PDB file of C-alpha atoms in Angstrom:
ATOM      1  CA  GLU G   1       0.000   0.000   0.000  1.00 86.00           C
ATOM      2  CA  ILE G   2       1.197   3.482  -0.840  1.00 93.00           C
ATOM      3  CA  VAL G   3       2.305   5.677   2.045  1.00 96.00           C
ATOM      4  CA  LEU G   4       2.128   9.467   1.799  1.00 98.00           C
ATOM      5  CA  THR G   5       4.469  11.610   3.851  1.00 98.00           C
ATOM      6  CA  GLN G   6       3.970  15.348   4.287  1.00 98.00           C
ATOM      7  CA  SER G   7       6.578  17.820   5.403  1.00 97.00           C
ATOM      8  CA  PRO G   8       7.035  19.829   7.402  1.00 97.00           C
ATOM      9  CA  ALA G   9       4.504  18.856  10.032  1.00 97.00           C
ATOM     10  CA  THR G  10       4.141  22.516  10.957  1.00 98.00           C
ATOM     11  CA  LEU G  11       5.094  25.577   8.955  1.00 97.00           C
ATOM     12  CA  SER G  12       5.199  28.872  10.808  1.00 97.00           C
ATOM     13  CA  LEU G  13       5.039  31.878   8.522  1.00 97.00           C
ATOM     14  CA  SER G  14       3.818  35.466   8.422  1.00 97.00           C
ATOM     15  CA  PRO G  15       1.080  36.873   6.169  1.00 97.00           C
ATOM     16  CA  GLY G  16       2.532  37.795   2.799  1.00 97.00           C
ATOM     17  CA  GLU G  17       5.209  35.111   2.908  1.00 97.00           C
ATOM     18  CA  ARG G  18       5.483  32.222   0.479  1.00 98.00           C
ATOM     19  CA  ALA G  19       4.519  28.755   1.735  1.00 98.00           C
ATOM     20  CA  THR G  20       5.968  25.589   0.250  1.00 98.00           C
ATOM     21  CA  LEU G  21       4.441  22.284   1.385  1.00 98.00           C
ATOM     22  CA  SER G  22       5.720  18.867   0.369  1.00 98.00           C
ATOM     23  CA  CYS G  23       3.981  15.528  -0.167  1.00 98.00           C
ATOM     24  CA  ARG G  24       6.020  12.439  -0.940  1.00 98.00           C
ATOM     25  CA  ALA G  25       4.632   9.057  -2.004  1.00 98.00           C
ATOM     26  CA  SER G  26       6.337   5.735  -1.253  1.00 97.00           C
ATOM     27  CA  GLN G  27       5.827   4.734  -4.886  1.00 97.00           C
ATOM     28  CA  SER G  28       4.815   6.568  -8.029  1.00 97.00           C
ATOM     29  CA  VAL G  29       1.278   7.953  -8.141  1.00 97.00           C
ATOM     30  CA  SER G  30       1.844   9.523 -11.561  1.00 97.00           C
ATOM     31  CA  SER G  31       0.000  12.872 -11.408  1.00 97.00           C
ATOM     32  CA  TYR G  32      -2.952  11.495  -9.454  1.00 97.00           C
ATOM     33  CA  LEU G  33      -2.569  13.681  -6.408  1.00 98.00           C
ATOM     34  CA  ALA G  34      -4.836  16.277  -4.817  1.00 98.00           C
ATOM     35  CA  TRP G  35      -4.456  18.898  -2.104  1.00 98.00           C
ATOM     36  CA  TYR G  36      -7.109  19.914   0.434  1.00 98.00           C
ATOM     37  CA  GLN G  37      -7.340  22.749   2.918  1.00 98.00           C
ATOM     38  CA  GLN G  38      -9.090  22.292   6.250  1.00 98.00           C
ATOM     39  CA  LYS G  39      -9.775  24.962   8.835  1.00 97.00           C
ATOM     40  CA  PRO G  40     -10.674  24.102  12.446  1.00 94.00           C
ATOM     41  CA  GLY G  41     -14.275  22.940  12.747  1.00 94.00           C
ATOM     42  CA  GLN G  42     -14.775  22.925   8.985  1.00 97.00           C
ATOM     43  CA  ALA G  43     -14.870  20.300   6.275  1.00 98.00           C
ATOM     44  CA  PRO G  44     -11.918  19.920   3.916  1.00 98.00           C
ATOM     45  CA  ARG G  45     -11.941  21.888   0.675  1.00 98.00           C
ATOM     46  CA  LEU G  46     -10.450  20.640  -2.573  1.00 98.00           C
ATOM     47  CA  LEU G  47      -7.705  23.011  -3.768  1.00 98.00           C
ATOM     48  CA  ILE G  48      -5.705  21.156  -6.413  1.00 98.00           C
ATOM     49  CA  TYR G  49      -6.344  17.954  -8.346  1.00 97.00           C
ATOM     50  CA  ASP G  50      -4.179  15.912 -10.701  1.00 97.00           C
ATOM     51  CA  ALA G  51      -1.128  17.570  -9.133  1.00 97.00           C
ATOM     52  CA  SER G  52      -1.474  20.977 -10.745  1.00 98.00           C
ATOM     53  CA  ASN G  53      -5.091  21.813 -11.610  1.00 97.00           C
ATOM     54  CA  ARG G  54      -6.860  24.317  -9.410  1.00 97.00           C
ATOM     55  CA  ALA G  55     -10.372  23.354  -8.369  1.00 96.00           C
ATOM     56  CA  THR G  56     -13.303  25.634  -9.068  1.00 95.00           C
ATOM     57  CA  GLY G  57     -13.082  28.945  -7.248  1.00 96.00           C
ATOM     58  CA  ILE G  58      -9.580  28.444  -5.850  1.00 97.00           C
ATOM     59  CA  PRO G  59      -7.442  31.610  -5.927  1.00 98.00           C
ATOM     60  CA  ALA G  60      -4.444  31.752  -8.218  1.00 98.00           C
ATOM     61  CA  ARG G  61      -2.049  32.119  -5.261  1.00 98.00           C
ATOM     62  CA  PHE G  62      -2.442  28.350  -4.774  1.00 98.00           C
ATOM     63  CA  SER G  63      -0.437  26.213  -7.175  1.00 98.00           C
ATOM     64  CA  GLY G  64       0.592  22.594  -7.310  1.00 98.00           C
ATOM     65  CA  SER G  65       3.454  20.843  -9.016  1.00 98.00           C
ATOM     66  CA  GLY G  66       5.188  17.490  -9.217  1.00 98.00           C
ATOM     67  CA  SER G  67       4.715  13.998 -10.526  1.00 98.00           C
ATOM     68  CA  GLY G  68       5.743  10.494  -9.645  1.00 98.00           C
ATOM     69  CA  THR G  69       6.644  10.560  -5.951  1.00 98.00           C
ATOM     70  CA  ASP G  70       7.341  14.215  -5.122  1.00 98.00           C
ATOM     71  CA  PHE G  71       4.724  16.948  -5.040  1.00 98.00           C
ATOM     72  CA  THR G  72       4.589  20.543  -3.865  1.00 98.00           C
ATOM     73  CA  LEU G  73       1.786  22.886  -2.899  1.00 98.00           C
ATOM     74  CA  THR G  74       2.826  26.530  -3.064  1.00 98.00           C
ATOM     75  CA  ILE G  75       0.923  29.469  -1.656  1.00 98.00           C
ATOM     76  CA  SER G  76       2.584  32.456  -3.257  1.00 98.00           C
ATOM     77  CA  SER G  77       1.633  35.050  -0.646  1.00 97.00           C
ATOM     78  CA  LEU G  78      -0.178  33.951   2.495  1.00 97.00           C
ATOM     79  CA  GLU G  79      -3.466  35.616   3.279  1.00 97.00           C
ATOM     80  CA  PRO G  80      -4.860  35.528   6.838  1.00 96.00           C
ATOM     81  CA  GLU G  81      -7.478  32.966   5.768  1.00 97.00           C
ATOM     82  CA  ASP G  82      -4.804  30.549   4.494  1.00 98.00           C
ATOM     83  CA  PHE G  83      -3.601  29.540   7.951  1.00 97.00           C
ATOM     84  CA  ALA G  84      -5.002  26.017   8.175  1.00 98.00           C
ATOM     85  CA  PHE G  85      -4.204  22.340   7.758  1.00 98.00           C
ATOM     86  CA  TYR G  86      -3.317  20.991   4.319  1.00 98.00           C
ATOM     87  CA  TYR G  87      -3.656  17.367   3.254  1.00 98.00           C
ATOM     88  CA  CYS G  88      -2.535  15.583   0.108  1.00 98.00           C
ATOM     89  CA  GLN G  89      -4.482  12.612  -1.279  1.00 98.00           C
ATOM     90  CA  GLN G  90      -3.585  10.043  -3.923  1.00 97.00           C
ATOM     91  CA  ARG G  91      -5.997   8.258  -6.220  1.00 96.00           C
ATOM     92  CA  SER G  92      -3.470   6.263  -8.216  1.00 95.00           C
ATOM     93  CA  THR G  93      -4.078   3.031  -6.369  1.00 93.00           C
ATOM     94  CA  TRP G  94      -6.959   1.712  -4.320  1.00 91.00           C
ATOM     95  CA  PRO G  95      -7.935   2.764  -1.695  1.00 94.00           C
ATOM     96  CA  PRO G  96      -7.754   6.532  -1.880  1.00 96.00           C
ATOM     97  CA  LEU G  97      -5.330   7.655   0.788  1.00 97.00           C
ATOM     98  CA  PHE G  98      -4.616  10.924   2.563  1.00 98.00           C
ATOM     99  CA  GLY G  99      -1.320  12.164   3.908  1.00 98.00           C
ATOM    100  CA  PRO G 100      -0.944  13.081   7.597  1.00 98.00           C
ATOM    101  CA  GLY G 101      -1.174  16.810   6.934  1.00 98.00           C
ATOM    102  CA  THR G 102       0.824  20.014   7.346  1.00 98.00           C
ATOM    103  CA  LYS G 103      -0.302  22.766   9.658  1.00 98.00           C
ATOM    104  CA  VAL G 104       0.407  26.281   8.435  1.00 98.00           C
ATOM    105  CA  ASP G 105       0.269  28.616  11.392  1.00 96.00           C
ATOM    106  CA  ILE G 106       1.005  32.255  12.038  1.00 93.00           C
ATOM    107  CA  LYS G 107       4.549  33.055  13.096  1.00 91.00           C
TER     108      LYS G 107
ATOM    109  CA  GLU I   1     -25.192  25.046  -5.315  1.00 95.00           C
ATOM    110  CA  VAL I   2     -24.044  21.631  -4.168  1.00 97.00           C
ATOM    111  CA  GLN I   3     -25.035  20.875  -0.584  1.00 98.00           C
ATOM    112  CA  LEU I   4     -24.431  17.787   1.525  1.00 98.00           C
ATOM    113  CA  LEU I   5     -25.962  17.528   4.989  1.00 98.00           C
ATOM    114  CA  GLU I   6     -25.090  14.664   7.291  1.00 98.00           C
ATOM    115  CA  SER I   7     -27.166  13.498  10.238  1.00 98.00           C
ATOM    116  CA  GLY I   8     -27.476  10.549  12.565  1.00 98.00           C
ATOM    117  CA  GLY I   9     -24.327  10.836  14.642  1.00 97.00           C
ATOM    118  CA  GLY I  10     -24.305  10.506  18.396  1.00 97.00           C
ATOM    119  CA  LEU I  11     -23.065   8.529  21.384  1.00 98.00           C
ATOM    120  CA  VAL I  12     -23.209   4.746  21.098  1.00 98.00           C
ATOM    121  CA  GLN I  13     -21.811   1.950  23.235  1.00 98.00           C
ATOM    122  CA  PRO I  14     -19.105  -0.387  21.955  1.00 98.00           C
ATOM    123  CA  GLY I  15     -20.707  -3.136  19.914  1.00 98.00           C
ATOM    124  CA  GLY I  16     -23.656  -0.939  19.044  1.00 98.00           C
ATOM    125  CA  SER I  17     -25.047   0.245  15.739  1.00 98.00           C
ATOM    126  CA  LEU I  18     -25.791   3.569  14.103  1.00 98.00           C
ATOM    127  CA  ARG I  19     -27.050   4.765  10.745  1.00 98.00           C
ATOM    128  CA  LEU I  20     -25.734   7.966   9.216  1.00 98.00           C
ATOM    129  CA  SER I  21     -27.570   9.838   6.481  1.00 98.00           C
ATOM    130  CA  CYS I  22     -26.404  12.433   3.979  1.00 98.00           C
ATOM    131  CA  ALA I  23     -29.007  14.512   2.166  1.00 98.00           C
ATOM    132  CA  ALA I  24     -27.743  15.940  -1.101  1.00 98.00           C
ATOM    133  CA  SER I  25     -28.909  18.724  -3.376  1.00 98.00           C
ATOM    134  CA  GLY I  26     -27.634  20.895  -6.194  1.00 97.00           C
ATOM    135  CA  PHE I  27     -26.441  18.148  -8.539  1.00 96.00           C
ATOM    136  CA  THR I  28     -27.757  15.086 -10.351  1.00 94.00           C
ATOM    137  CA  PHE I  29     -27.430  12.768  -7.374  1.00 95.00           C
ATOM    138  CA  SER I  30     -27.785   9.445  -9.150  1.00 93.00           C
ATOM    139  CA  SER I  31     -24.984  10.206 -11.598  1.00 92.00           C
ATOM    140  CA  TYR I  32     -22.180  10.602  -9.101  1.00 94.00           C
ATOM    141  CA  ALA I  33     -20.159   8.348  -6.880  1.00 95.00           C
ATOM    142  CA  LEU I  34     -20.200   9.280  -3.213  1.00 97.00           C
ATOM    143  CA  SER I  35     -18.026   8.441  -0.243  1.00 97.00           C
ATOM    144  CA  TRP I  36     -17.763   8.621   3.509  1.00 98.00           C
ATOM    145  CA  VAL I  37     -14.526  10.000   4.945  1.00 98.00           C
ATOM    146  CA  ARG I  38     -13.870  10.188   8.681  1.00 98.00           C
ATOM    147  CA  GLN I  39     -11.584  12.140  10.962  1.00 98.00           C
ATOM    148  CA  ALA I  40     -10.804  10.987  14.480  1.00 98.00           C
ATOM    149  CA  PRO I  41     -10.407  13.779  17.054  1.00 96.00           C
ATOM    150  CA  GLY I  42      -7.170  15.650  16.386  1.00 95.00           C
ATOM    151  CA  LYS I  43      -6.206  13.259  13.591  1.00 96.00           C
ATOM    152  CA  GLY I  44      -6.075  13.200   9.801  1.00 97.00           C
ATOM    153  CA  LEU I  45      -8.530  12.085   7.157  1.00 98.00           C
ATOM    154  CA  GLU I  46      -9.410   8.451   6.459  1.00 98.00           C
ATOM    155  CA  TRP I  47     -11.520   7.252   3.531  1.00 97.00           C
ATOM    156  CA  VAL I  48     -14.098   4.787   4.863  1.00 98.00           C
ATOM    157  CA  SER I  49     -16.447   3.705   2.093  1.00 97.00           C
ATOM    158  CA  GLY I  50     -17.691   4.586  -1.366  1.00 96.00           C
ATOM    159  CA  ILE I  51     -20.545   3.762  -3.717  1.00 95.00           C
ATOM    160  CA  SER I  52     -20.596   4.246  -7.460  1.00 93.00           C
ATOM    161  CA  GLY I  53     -23.142   6.315  -9.353  1.00 91.00           C
ATOM    162  CA  SER I  54     -25.345   5.271 -12.233  1.00 81.00           C
ATOM    163  CA  GLY I  55     -23.602   3.651 -15.135  1.00 64.00           C
ATOM    164  CA  GLY I  56     -21.949   0.343 -15.873  1.00 55.00           C
ATOM    165  CA  ASP I  57     -21.105  -0.511 -12.282  1.00 63.00           C
ATOM    166  CA  GLY I  58     -23.829   1.570 -10.681  1.00 71.00           C
ATOM    167  CA  GLY I  59     -24.270   0.869  -7.005  1.00 85.00           C
ATOM    168  CA  THR I  60     -20.973  -0.939  -6.538  1.00 92.00           C
ATOM    169  CA  THR I  61     -19.699  -0.534  -2.999  1.00 95.00           C
ATOM    170  CA  TYR I  62     -16.179  -0.225  -1.614  1.00 95.00           C
ATOM    171  CA  TYR I  63     -14.815  -0.335   1.921  1.00 97.00           C
ATOM    172  CA  ALA I  64     -11.639   0.358   3.821  1.00 97.00           C
ATOM    173  CA  ASP I  65     -10.198  -2.742   5.448  1.00 96.00           C
ATOM    174  CA  SER I  66     -10.772  -1.161   8.871  1.00 97.00           C
ATOM    175  CA  VAL I  67     -14.563  -1.257   8.435  1.00 98.00           C
ATOM    176  CA  LYS I  68     -15.116  -4.128   6.002  1.00 98.00           C
ATOM    177  CA  GLY I  69     -17.770  -6.518   7.278  1.00 97.00           C
ATOM    178  CA  ARG I  70     -19.033  -4.014   9.862  1.00 98.00           C
ATOM    179  CA  PHE I  71     -20.141  -1.002   7.802  1.00 98.00           C
ATOM    180  CA  SER I  72     -22.511  -0.938   4.835  1.00 98.00           C
ATOM    181  CA  ILE I  73     -22.980   1.970   2.428  1.00 97.00           C
ATOM    182  CA  SER I  74     -26.143   2.467   0.406  1.00 96.00           C
ATOM    183  CA  ARG I  75     -27.975   5.169  -1.506  1.00 95.00           C
ATOM    184  CA  ASP I  76     -31.578   6.046  -2.298  1.00 94.00           C
ATOM    185  CA  ASN I  77     -31.558   7.951  -5.556  1.00 94.00           C
ATOM    186  CA  SER I  78     -35.282   8.745  -5.208  1.00 94.00           C
ATOM    187  CA  LYS I  79     -34.520  10.624  -1.972  1.00 96.00           C
ATOM    188  CA  ASN I  80     -31.096  12.008  -2.952  1.00 96.00           C
ATOM    189  CA  THR I  81     -29.743  10.444   0.211  1.00 97.00           C
ATOM    190  CA  LEU I  82     -26.604   8.492   1.059  1.00 97.00           C
ATOM    191  CA  TYR I  83     -26.422   6.182   4.064  1.00 98.00           C
ATOM    192  CA  LEU I  84     -23.772   4.508   6.169  1.00 98.00           C
ATOM    193  CA  HIS I  85     -24.927   1.635   8.332  1.00 98.00           C
ATOM    194  CA  MET I  86     -22.402   1.003  11.096  1.00 98.00           C
ATOM    195  CA  ASN I  87     -22.460  -2.186  13.179  1.00 98.00           C
ATOM    196  CA  SER I  88     -20.152  -3.642  15.822  1.00 98.00           C
ATOM    197  CA  LEU I  89     -18.832  -0.193  16.595  1.00 98.00           C
ATOM    198  CA  ARG I  90     -15.499   0.168  18.344  1.00 98.00           C
ATOM    199  CA  ALA I  91     -13.867   2.991  20.274  1.00 98.00           C
ATOM    200  CA  GLU I  92     -11.546   3.549  17.312  1.00 98.00           C
ATOM    201  CA  ASP I  93     -14.555   4.354  15.116  1.00 98.00           C
ATOM    202  CA  THR I  94     -15.015   7.581  17.089  1.00 98.00           C
ATOM    203  CA  ALA I  95     -14.723  10.374  14.538  1.00 98.00           C
ATOM    204  CA  VAL I  96     -16.444  13.069  12.572  1.00 98.00           C
ATOM    205  CA  TYR I  97     -17.939  11.385   9.519  1.00 98.00           C
ATOM    206  CA  TYR I  98     -18.126  13.417   6.324  1.00 98.00           C
ATOM    207  CA  CYS I  99     -19.993  12.526   3.177  1.00 98.00           C
ATOM    208  CA  ALA I 100     -18.271  13.673   0.038  1.00 98.00           C
ATOM    209  CA  LYS I 101     -19.102  13.840  -3.642  1.00 97.00           C
ATOM    210  CA  VAL I 102     -16.564  12.075  -5.799  1.00 95.00           C
ATOM    211  CA  ALA I 103     -15.057  14.003  -8.698  1.00 89.00           C
ATOM    212  CA  ALA I 104     -13.372  12.599 -11.797  1.00 77.00           C
ATOM    213  CA  GLY I 105     -11.000   9.880 -10.767  1.00 81.00           C
ATOM    214  CA  TYR I 106     -11.451   9.595  -7.060  1.00 92.00           C
ATOM    215  CA  TYR I 107     -11.060  13.037  -5.590  1.00 97.00           C
ATOM    216  CA  PHE I 108     -13.622  14.661  -3.293  1.00 98.00           C
ATOM    217  CA  ASP I 109     -14.888  17.963  -4.644  1.00 97.00           C
ATOM    218  CA  TYR I 110     -17.728  18.707  -2.225  1.00 98.00           C
ATOM    219  CA  TRP I 111     -18.028  17.799   1.441  1.00 98.00           C
ATOM    220  CA  GLY I 112     -20.726  18.008   4.067  1.00 98.00           C
ATOM    221  CA  GLN I 113     -20.074  19.588   7.453  1.00 97.00           C
ATOM    222  CA  GLY I 114     -19.809  16.224   9.159  1.00 98.00           C
ATOM    223  CA  THR I 115     -21.542  14.371  11.957  1.00 98.00           C
ATOM    224  CA  LEU I 116     -19.781  13.224  15.135  1.00 98.00           C
ATOM    225  CA  VAL I 117     -19.925   9.585  16.149  1.00 98.00           C
ATOM    226  CA  THR I 118     -18.668   8.781  19.647  1.00 98.00           C
ATOM    227  CA  VAL I 119     -18.271   5.146  20.678  1.00 98.00           C
ATOM    228  CA  SER I 120     -17.936   4.925  24.429  1.00 97.00           C
ATOM    229  CA  SER I 121     -19.416   3.152  27.404  1.00 95.00           C
TER     230      SER I 121
END
């Protein structure tokens, strides 16, 4: 079974800074990777699918890249509402699997 | 606007049963696969179960190993409602349960707000 690893576990940044989050798969998932944002007490929200495609309504400051085993979610300039948890998810093999998450908090 | 509204959560004793419901609106319900995803307190996301939409394998069900044989997913397309029947509940099943609409491939593009299931004596 594929294992997803996310790093760092916590990323402490200030508004306006660039955030770079990593998701690594234990074996290739091709480009079949998504990113979700979750705020406390809320449901997750799909940000990026198939590694680099923004979901409907997602601001352009969110971008995804990578293929195979190494993926990156970049937030070009953090807005106050971006401080949250971020999860990656693969759909390359069954079952769909989420990574453990990265918390982006305010420095 | 797509909306998913879960209900049916609550406190149940170990070994007990519970049925969750998810009322959907804003899309052609029967056409889409749906899933249940759970999140234990302070933990990450875990896919639990899925059911296909109409089409060649319409109504096919899928389960995580952790719930296989104990949980059963079903849908009523006439009521636009998804269900999760949970039996032989364990403490480790304690979580917020989300229903989610499945997008192309197997991503989750819309989520409900979740319903909390607590398994405790």
